[in-house]
Each structure stands twice: as structure tokens, then as C-alpha cells.
Coordinates of C-alpha atoms in Angstrom, one line a residue:
Chain A
M1 CA -18.5 -1.0 8.2
L2 CA -15.0 -2.4 7.5
N3 CA -13.3 -4.7 9.9
P4 CA -10.0 -3.0 11.0
G5 CA -6.8 -5.0 10.7
L6 CA -6.0 -7.0 13.7
V7 CA -3.2 -5.7 15.9
L8 CA -1.8 -7.9 18.6
F9 CA 0.4 -6.4 21.3
E10 CA 2.8 -8.4 23.4
E11 CA 0.7 -8.5 26.6
D12 CA -2.3 -9.8 24.6
S13 CA -0.1 -12.4 23.0
R14 CA 1.0 -13.5 26.4
L15 CA -2.6 -13.8 27.7
I16 CA -3.6 -15.9 24.6
D17 CA -0.5 -18.2 24.9
K18 CA -1.2 -18.7 28.6
E19 CA -4.9 -19.7 27.9
L20 CA -3.9 -22.0 25.1
Q21 CA -1.2 -23.6 27.3
K22 CA -3.8 -24.2 30.0
L23 CA -6.3 -25.6 27.5
N24 CA -3.8 -27.9 25.8
Q25 CA -2.7 -29.3 29.1
L26 CA -6.1 -29.7 30.8
A27 CA -7.8 -31.1 27.7
R28 CA -4.8 -33.5 27.1
A29 CA -4.7 -32.2 23.5
K30 CA -1.8 -32.5 21.0
V31 CA -2.0 -29.0 19.6
S32 CA -4.2 -26.0 20.2
F33 CA -4.1 -22.9 18.0
L34 CA -6.0 -19.8 17.4
V35 CA -6.7 -18.4 13.9
D36 CA -8.0 -15.1 12.7
K37 CA -11.3 -15.5 10.7
D38 CA -9.3 -14.1 7.7
G39 CA -7.0 -17.1 7.9
Q40 CA -4.0 -15.7 9.7
L41 CA -2.4 -17.8 12.5
I42 CA -2.5 -15.9 15.8
A43 CA -0.9 -18.4 18.2
S44 CA -0.1 -22.1 18.5
I45 CA 0.8 -24.3 21.4
G46 CA 1.7 -28.0 21.7
E47 CA 3.3 -30.6 19.3
T48 CA 3.4 -28.3 16.3
G49 CA 6.6 -29.7 15.0
D50 CA 5.3 -31.7 12.0
I51 CA 2.3 -29.5 11.3
D52 CA 2.2 -26.8 8.7
T53 CA 0.3 -24.4 10.9
T54 CA 0.2 -21.6 8.2
S55 CA -1.7 -23.8 5.8
L56 CA -3.8 -25.3 8.5
A57 CA -4.8 -21.8 9.6
S58 CA -5.9 -20.8 6.1
L59 CA -7.8 -24.1 5.6
T60 CA -9.5 -23.7 9.0
A61 CA -10.7 -20.2 8.1
G62 CA -11.9 -21.5 4.7
N63 CA -13.7 -24.3 6.5
I64 CA -15.4 -21.9 8.9
A65 CA -16.3 -19.5 6.1
A66 CA -17.9 -22.4 4.0
T67 CA -19.8 -23.7 7.1
G68 CA -21.0 -20.1 7.8
G69 CA -22.2 -19.9 4.2
M70 CA -24.1 -23.2 4.7
A71 CA -25.6 -21.9 7.9
K72 CA -26.9 -18.8 6.2
L73 CA -28.5 -20.9 3.5
L74 CA -30.4 -22.9 6.2
G75 CA -31.4 -19.7 8.0
E76 CA -29.0 -20.3 10.9
K77 CA -26.8 -17.5 12.2
E78 CA -23.7 -19.8 12.3
F79 CA -22.5 -23.2 13.2
S80 CA -20.3 -22.4 16.1
I81 CA -18.6 -25.8 16.5
L82 CA -17.1 -28.2 13.9
F83 CA -15.7 -31.6 14.7
H84 CA -13.7 -33.8 12.3
E85 CA -12.9 -37.4 13.3
G86 CA -9.9 -39.2 11.9
E87 CA -8.4 -42.6 12.5
K88 CA -5.8 -41.3 14.9
D89 CA -6.3 -37.6 15.2
N90 CA -9.4 -35.5 15.5
I91 CA -10.0 -31.8 15.1
H92 CA -12.4 -29.7 17.2
I93 CA -13.0 -26.2 15.8
S94 CA -15.0 -23.5 17.5
L95 CA -15.7 -19.8 17.1
V96 CA -14.3 -17.2 19.6
G97 CA -16.6 -14.2 19.3
Q98 CA -16.7 -12.7 15.9
R99 CA -13.0 -12.5 15.3
A100 CA -11.2 -15.8 15.9
I101 CA -11.3 -19.5 15.6
L102 CA -10.0 -22.0 18.3
V103 CA -8.7 -25.2 16.9
V104 CA -7.8 -28.2 19.0
V105 CA -6.1 -31.4 17.6
F106 CA -6.4 -34.4 19.9
D107 CA -6.0 -38.2 19.8
D108 CA -7.1 -41.1 22.1
R109 CA -5.3 -39.6 25.1
S110 CA -8.3 -37.3 25.3
S111 CA -12.0 -37.5 24.6
L112 CA -14.5 -35.3 22.8
G113 CA -16.4 -34.7 26.0
L114 CA -13.3 -33.4 27.8
I115 CA -12.3 -31.3 24.8
R116 CA -15.8 -29.7 24.6
L117 CA -15.8 -28.9 28.3
R118 CA -12.3 -27.3 28.3
V119 CA -12.9 -25.5 25.0
K120 CA -16.0 -23.9 26.3
R121 CA -14.1 -22.5 29.3
S122 CA -11.3 -21.3 27.1
V123 CA -13.6 -19.7 24.6
T124 CA -15.1 -17.6 27.4
A125 CA -11.6 -16.5 28.5
L126 CA -10.4 -15.8 25.0
T127 CA -13.5 -13.8 24.1
E128 CA -12.7 -11.5 27.0
V129 CA -9.1 -11.1 25.7
F130 CA -10.5 -10.1 22.2
D131 CA -13.1 -7.8 23.6
K132 CA -10.4 -5.9 25.5
L133 CA -8.2 -6.0 22.4
A134 CA -11.0 -4.4 20.4
E135 CA -11.4 -1.7 23.0
K136 CA -7.7 -1.0 22.9
M137 CA -7.6 -0.9 19.1
A138 CA -10.5 1.6 19.0
K139 CA -8.7 3.8 21.6
T140 CA -5.4 3.6 19.6
D141 CA -7.3 4.5 16.4
S142 CA -8.9 7.6 18.0
Q143 CA -5.5 8.7 19.4
Q144 CA -3.9 8.1 16.0
G145 CA -1.5 5.6 17.5
G146 CA 1.7 6.4 15.7
S147 CA 3.4 3.3 16.9
S148 CA 2.9 1.3 13.8
P149 CA 6.1 0.0 12.2
F150 CA 4.8 1.3 8.9
T151 CA 4.9 5.0 9.8
E152 CA 8.4 5.5 8.6
I153 CA 8.4 3.1 5.7
T154 CA 9.9 4.1 2.4
E155 CA 9.6 2.9 -1.2
E156 CA 13.2 1.5 -0.9
D157 CA 12.1 -0.7 2.1
I158 CA 9.4 -2.2 -0.1
E159 CA 11.7 -2.6 -3.1
S160 CA 14.2 -4.5 -0.9
L161 CA 11.5 -7.2 -0.2
F162 CA 11.7 -8.2 -3.8
G163 CA 15.5 -8.2 -4.0
Chain B
M1 CA -7.4 -7.5 6.8
S2 CA -3.8 -7.1 7.7
F3 CA -2.6 -8.7 11.0
I4 CA 0.2 -7.0 12.9
N5 CA 1.7 -9.1 15.6
Y6 CA 4.0 -7.1 17.9
S7 CA 5.0 -10.2 19.9
A8 CA 6.2 -12.3 16.9
R9 CA 7.2 -9.1 15.0
E10 CA 5.2 -10.1 12.0
I11 CA 2.8 -8.4 9.6
S12 CA 0.5 -10.5 7.4
C13 CA -1.5 -9.3 4.4
K14 CA -4.0 -11.1 2.2
I15 CA -3.9 -10.7 -1.6
V16 CA -6.6 -12.2 -3.8
Y17 CA -6.3 -13.1 -7.5
Y18 CA -9.8 -12.6 -9.1
G19 CA -11.0 -13.2 -12.7
P20 CA -13.0 -15.3 -15.0
G21 CA -12.6 -19.1 -15.3
L22 CA -9.4 -20.3 -16.9
C23 CA -7.9 -16.8 -17.1
G24 CA -4.7 -18.0 -15.3
K25 CA -5.0 -17.1 -11.6
T26 CA -3.7 -20.5 -10.5
T27 CA -1.0 -20.3 -13.2
N28 CA 0.2 -17.1 -11.6
L29 CA 0.5 -18.7 -8.2
Q30 CA 2.2 -21.8 -9.7
Y31 CA 4.8 -19.7 -11.4
I32 CA 5.5 -17.7 -8.2
Y33 CA 5.7 -20.9 -6.2
K34 CA 8.2 -22.4 -8.8
K35 CA 10.5 -19.3 -8.8
I36 CA 10.6 -18.2 -5.2
S37 CA 13.3 -19.6 -3.0
P38 CA 12.2 -22.3 -0.6
D39 CA 13.2 -20.1 2.4
S40 CA 10.6 -17.5 1.4
K41 CA 7.6 -19.7 0.7
G42 CA 5.3 -22.2 2.4
K43 CA 3.4 -25.0 0.9
M44 CA 1.0 -24.2 -1.9
I45 CA -2.4 -25.6 -1.3
S46 CA -4.9 -26.1 -4.2
L47 CA -8.4 -27.1 -3.5
A48 CA -9.3 -28.2 -7.0
T49 CA -11.5 -30.7 -8.8
E50 CA -10.1 -33.8 -10.5
T51 CA -9.8 -31.9 -13.7
E52 CA -7.6 -29.3 -11.9
R53 CA -10.3 -26.6 -11.9
T54 CA -10.2 -24.5 -8.7
L55 CA -13.0 -25.7 -6.5
F56 CA -12.5 -23.4 -3.4
F57 CA -9.2 -21.6 -3.5
D58 CA -5.4 -21.9 -4.0
F59 CA -3.3 -20.6 -1.2
L60 CA 0.4 -19.7 -1.2
P61 CA 2.1 -18.1 1.8
L62 CA 5.2 -15.9 1.1
A63 CA 7.6 -14.4 3.6
L64 CA 9.7 -12.1 1.5
G65 CA 11.8 -10.3 4.1
D66 CA 11.8 -7.7 6.9
I67 CA 10.7 -4.1 7.0
K68 CA 11.7 -2.1 10.1
G69 CA 12.4 -5.4 12.0
F70 CA 9.0 -6.9 11.1
K71 CA 8.7 -10.0 9.0
V72 CA 6.4 -9.2 6.1
R73 CA 4.1 -12.1 5.0
F74 CA 1.8 -12.1 2.0
H75 CA -0.9 -14.7 1.8
L76 CA -1.9 -15.2 -1.8
Y77 CA -5.3 -16.6 -2.6
T78 CA -7.1 -17.4 -5.9
V79 CA -10.9 -17.6 -6.2
P80 CA -12.7 -20.3 -8.3
G81 CA -13.4 -18.5 -11.6
Q82 CA -16.4 -20.5 -12.8
I83 CA -19.7 -18.6 -12.5
F84 CA -21.5 -21.2 -10.4
Y85 CA -18.9 -21.0 -7.6
D86 CA -20.0 -17.5 -6.6
A87 CA -20.7 -18.4 -3.0
S88 CA -17.2 -19.7 -2.5
R89 CA -15.7 -16.8 -4.4
K90 CA -17.4 -14.4 -2.0
L91 CA -16.0 -16.1 1.1
I92 CA -12.4 -15.8 -0.2
L93 CA -12.7 -12.0 -0.3
R94 CA -13.2 -11.8 3.5
G95 CA -10.5 -9.6 5.0
V96 CA -8.7 -8.9 1.7
D97 CA -6.0 -6.3 1.6
G98 CA -5.3 -6.2 -2.1
V99 CA -6.8 -7.5 -5.3
I100 CA -5.2 -8.5 -8.6
F101 CA -7.8 -8.9 -11.4
V102 CA -6.5 -11.3 -14.0
A103 CA -8.2 -10.7 -17.3
D104 CA -8.1 -13.2 -20.2
S105 CA -7.0 -11.2 -23.3
Q106 CA -8.8 -13.5 -25.8
V107 CA -11.5 -11.7 -27.7
E108 CA -14.1 -14.4 -26.9
R109 CA -13.5 -14.0 -23.2
M110 CA -14.1 -10.2 -23.0
E111 CA -17.7 -10.7 -21.9
A112 CA -16.5 -13.1 -19.2
N113 CA -14.0 -10.5 -18.0
L114 CA -16.6 -7.9 -17.7
E115 CA -19.0 -10.2 -15.9
S116 CA -16.2 -11.2 -13.5
M117 CA -15.3 -7.6 -12.9
D118 CA -19.0 -6.7 -12.0
N119 CA -19.1 -9.8 -9.8
L120 CA -15.9 -8.6 -8.0
I121 CA -17.4 -5.2 -7.3
L122 CA -20.6 -6.7 -6.0
N123 CA -18.9 -9.3 -3.8
L124 CA -16.6 -6.7 -2.3
K125 CA -19.5 -4.5 -1.5
E126 CA -21.1 -7.4 0.4
H127 CA -18.0 -7.4 2.6
G128 CA -18.1 -3.6 3.0
F129 CA -15.3 -2.9 0.6
N130 CA -15.2 -0.5 -2.3
L131 CA -12.9 -1.5 -5.1
E132 CA -12.1 2.1 -5.7
E133 CA -10.5 2.4 -2.3
L134 CA -8.7 -0.9 -2.2
P135 CA -5.2 -1.6 -3.4
Y136 CA -5.9 -3.0 -6.8
V137 CA -4.0 -3.8 -10.1
I138 CA -5.0 -5.5 -13.3
Q139 CA -3.2 -8.1 -15.3
Y140 CA -3.9 -8.7 -19.0
N141 CA -2.9 -12.3 -19.3
K142 CA -2.4 -14.5 -22.4
R143 CA -0.9 -11.7 -24.4
D144 CA 0.9 -14.3 -26.6
L145 CA -2.4 -15.6 -28.1
P146 CA -3.2 -14.5 -31.7
N147 CA -6.8 -13.5 -30.8
A148 CA -5.7 -11.2 -28.0
V149 CA -7.6 -7.9 -27.8
P150 CA -5.4 -4.8 -28.1
V151 CA -4.3 -3.4 -24.7
K152 CA -5.9 -0.1 -25.4
E153 CA -9.3 -1.7 -25.9
M154 CA -8.9 -3.8 -22.8
D155 CA -8.0 -0.7 -20.9
E156 CA -11.1 1.1 -22.1
A157 CA -13.4 -1.9 -21.2
L158 CA -11.8 -3.0 -17.9
N159 CA -9.8 -0.1 -16.5
P160 CA -11.7 3.1 -16.4
R161 CA -10.0 4.0 -13.1
K162 CA -6.5 3.7 -14.8
V163 CA -5.0 1.6 -12.1
P164 CA -1.7 -0.1 -12.9
A165 CA -2.2 -2.7 -15.6
Y166 CA 0.4 -5.3 -16.7
D167 CA 0.7 -7.5 -19.8
A168 CA 1.4 -11.1 -18.9
I169 CA 2.0 -14.6 -20.2
A170 CA 1.6 -16.4 -16.9
P171 CA 3.1 -19.8 -17.8
K172 CA 6.3 -18.1 -18.9
G173 CA 6.2 -15.8 -16.0
D174 CA 6.0 -12.6 -18.0
G175 CA 4.4 -9.9 -15.9
V176 CA 3.7 -12.3 -13.0
F177 CA 6.1 -10.8 -10.5
E178 CA 5.6 -7.2 -11.7
T179 CA 1.9 -7.6 -10.9
L180 CA 2.5 -9.0 -7.5
K181 CA 5.1 -6.5 -6.6
D182 CA 2.9 -3.6 -7.5
V183 CA -0.1 -4.8 -5.5
A184 CA 2.2 -5.6 -2.5
K185 CA 3.6 -2.1 -2.7
L186 CA 0.1 -0.6 -2.7
V187 CA -1.0 -2.8 0.2
I188 CA 2.0 -1.7 2.3
M189 CA 1.5 2.0 1.4
E190 CA -2.1 1.7 2.4
L191 CA -0.9 0.3 5.8
K192 CA 1.4 3.3 6.1
K193 CA -1.5 5.6 5.3
K194 CA -3.6 4.0 8.1
S195 CA -0.8 4.1 10.7

């Protein structure tokens, strides 16, 4: 069975942003962001100024995919948490259900214990958001939606992208 | 798969360049990166060995413009072509929206082309995809080399489905944008079909 493309509506986006805000603040993190397992950035919160979040999202998804491959080779279902420690900044990566990846970047203003605690709570909240989103997408599919921006698209629209 | 974000008014699609080792997948991306205006591209990431062979993937994000008020982003990926990197190659195909198969036109690489094509079909199947239903184009690269197989023969061997196929000389850019444009068009038309 194919995974359908992800569709994020404004209210879902708001809920996700709110949860990331809360996590970032309570965990005293620098940046928190959510990535689709296919490598698309869903949302980011915090000191994102200097960070190339698009590339980071793609590499995070690659990292999770590679780790998932390693897990399978060892007979594990998955490794749900990854942690990379740097000299100043550290990255904590965890799976949110089957669809998304939560990434938290933090420095010595926080600690791994605090991050793990707050991430665990946020993962539960975000999993709920994605479960509801999946239900909504299934419903939209069965009703044949019609609200997609692509419904009225023409060949000329596509041509214009390439100048 | 594609990601439609109504809040940010953005649509992102994933396009994967597939093909045997040294066929020119990375060269395609490097040419696109060189030619596209800085406003329309992000940083190109290459996870390569010290000898510049792709180890995991290359990644190039493009934001070419708007359609119906939505910013359209294409994320271009290449796979490592060498046979023993199959586990990594499989991972890159996750959530793919469109595939460009880059074939090496040299006669001595025909077997490698066929092997890579079979591998593509197999790896797509493992993700639940069927190549016949996926937006897909072929590029016959290295057309300038003296030992290039005639296009008709390449078509017979690699393109039974008669999908769009483009001749290319990737370092010079011949055929590079034509191939990308065509697969991008097919990907968007597929989104339209699904909407």
C-alpha cells in the first residue's frame, strides 16, 4: 500500500507550531523542528536564523532511514531515538509515529535528561495531531476533496515555472 | 510523497536520479546547481567518498516559482550507483514522486544500465511503487562519446514503455534541463490527477 502524500491544513499547522513552541521553551532548546520521514520540513521553531533547515531536514530523514536499515539488519523494528553530541551543540532525534521525525538542537543551557523528558511528552501530543490528520486525509480522499490547488492547473502554469 | 502545506502555501515533491555507477547523476545535479539563479536554489549537499563517488546521496532543493499561489519546491536526490550500495539506494526511493533514469550510452555500460534498471524496479516494489505508474523519464547520457550505442538500440533495451527519453551530455548541460522539466511536469500532472 502506498503512503499518500502529506497534506497539512492551517489548523494542524497551528497545533504543531504550538507544541514545538512549548517544547522548545520548556526544554530550553535552541531549535526544534519536525520533518516528514521523506525529508520534507514540516515546521521549525527557535533560533533557526543561521541554520539551513531544508538541508538539515533532508539529512535527518536520511539519517533516520539509514538507522532504520541498521535496525532491520539487527532484527530490531527501529531505533526510535538518536543522539549526536557536539562540542557546543547537540542533536536529539526521535520518531513521531510512522510519519514524522522530531529534531531538537540544544546546548549547555539544557541537558539530555530534560530534553528526553520534554521530547517524550511532545511526541505523545504530536502523535495525536498526526493520527487526527491521517483520519482527516482519509475522509478527504473518500469525499474526493476538490480543494487541492492542483485541480485547475494548466500546462502553461507548469511551463511558467521554468521561465 | 508530495507534501502540501496550506499554512505555508507550499508544495514539495521528491525527484530521484537513478542509474548505474558513473553514469552522470551527480553531474546532472551539479549542472542544475551551477545554472539556476541563487534565489531559486538551496545548498547542494553531497555525501560522497574522498574520491567523489556518491556514498549515500546528493541533495539539491529547488524553488522554481508559484502555481496558483503555492510555492512549488522540488527536492532532487541522486542515489549511489555502485552495486554494493544497494541498501542506501533503496532508502533514497522512500516517498519518491518522480524518477529520472540516467543511462550511460557507452556500449560497455549497457549491461550495467540493464542491471540498474532491474534494480530500480525491484527497489520501487519494496516501497510499494510500480515504475509503470510513476512519473518517469529516461536520459541517455554521454552521447558525445565515440562508443555510444545508437539511441534506437538503447530505446529497445531500456525503454519498452516508450516513456520520454532525452539525449544528454551532462557536463555541457545538453538535455539536463529538458529531462528535469519533463519529469517535473509529469509529477505535477500526477498531483492534478489525484486532486
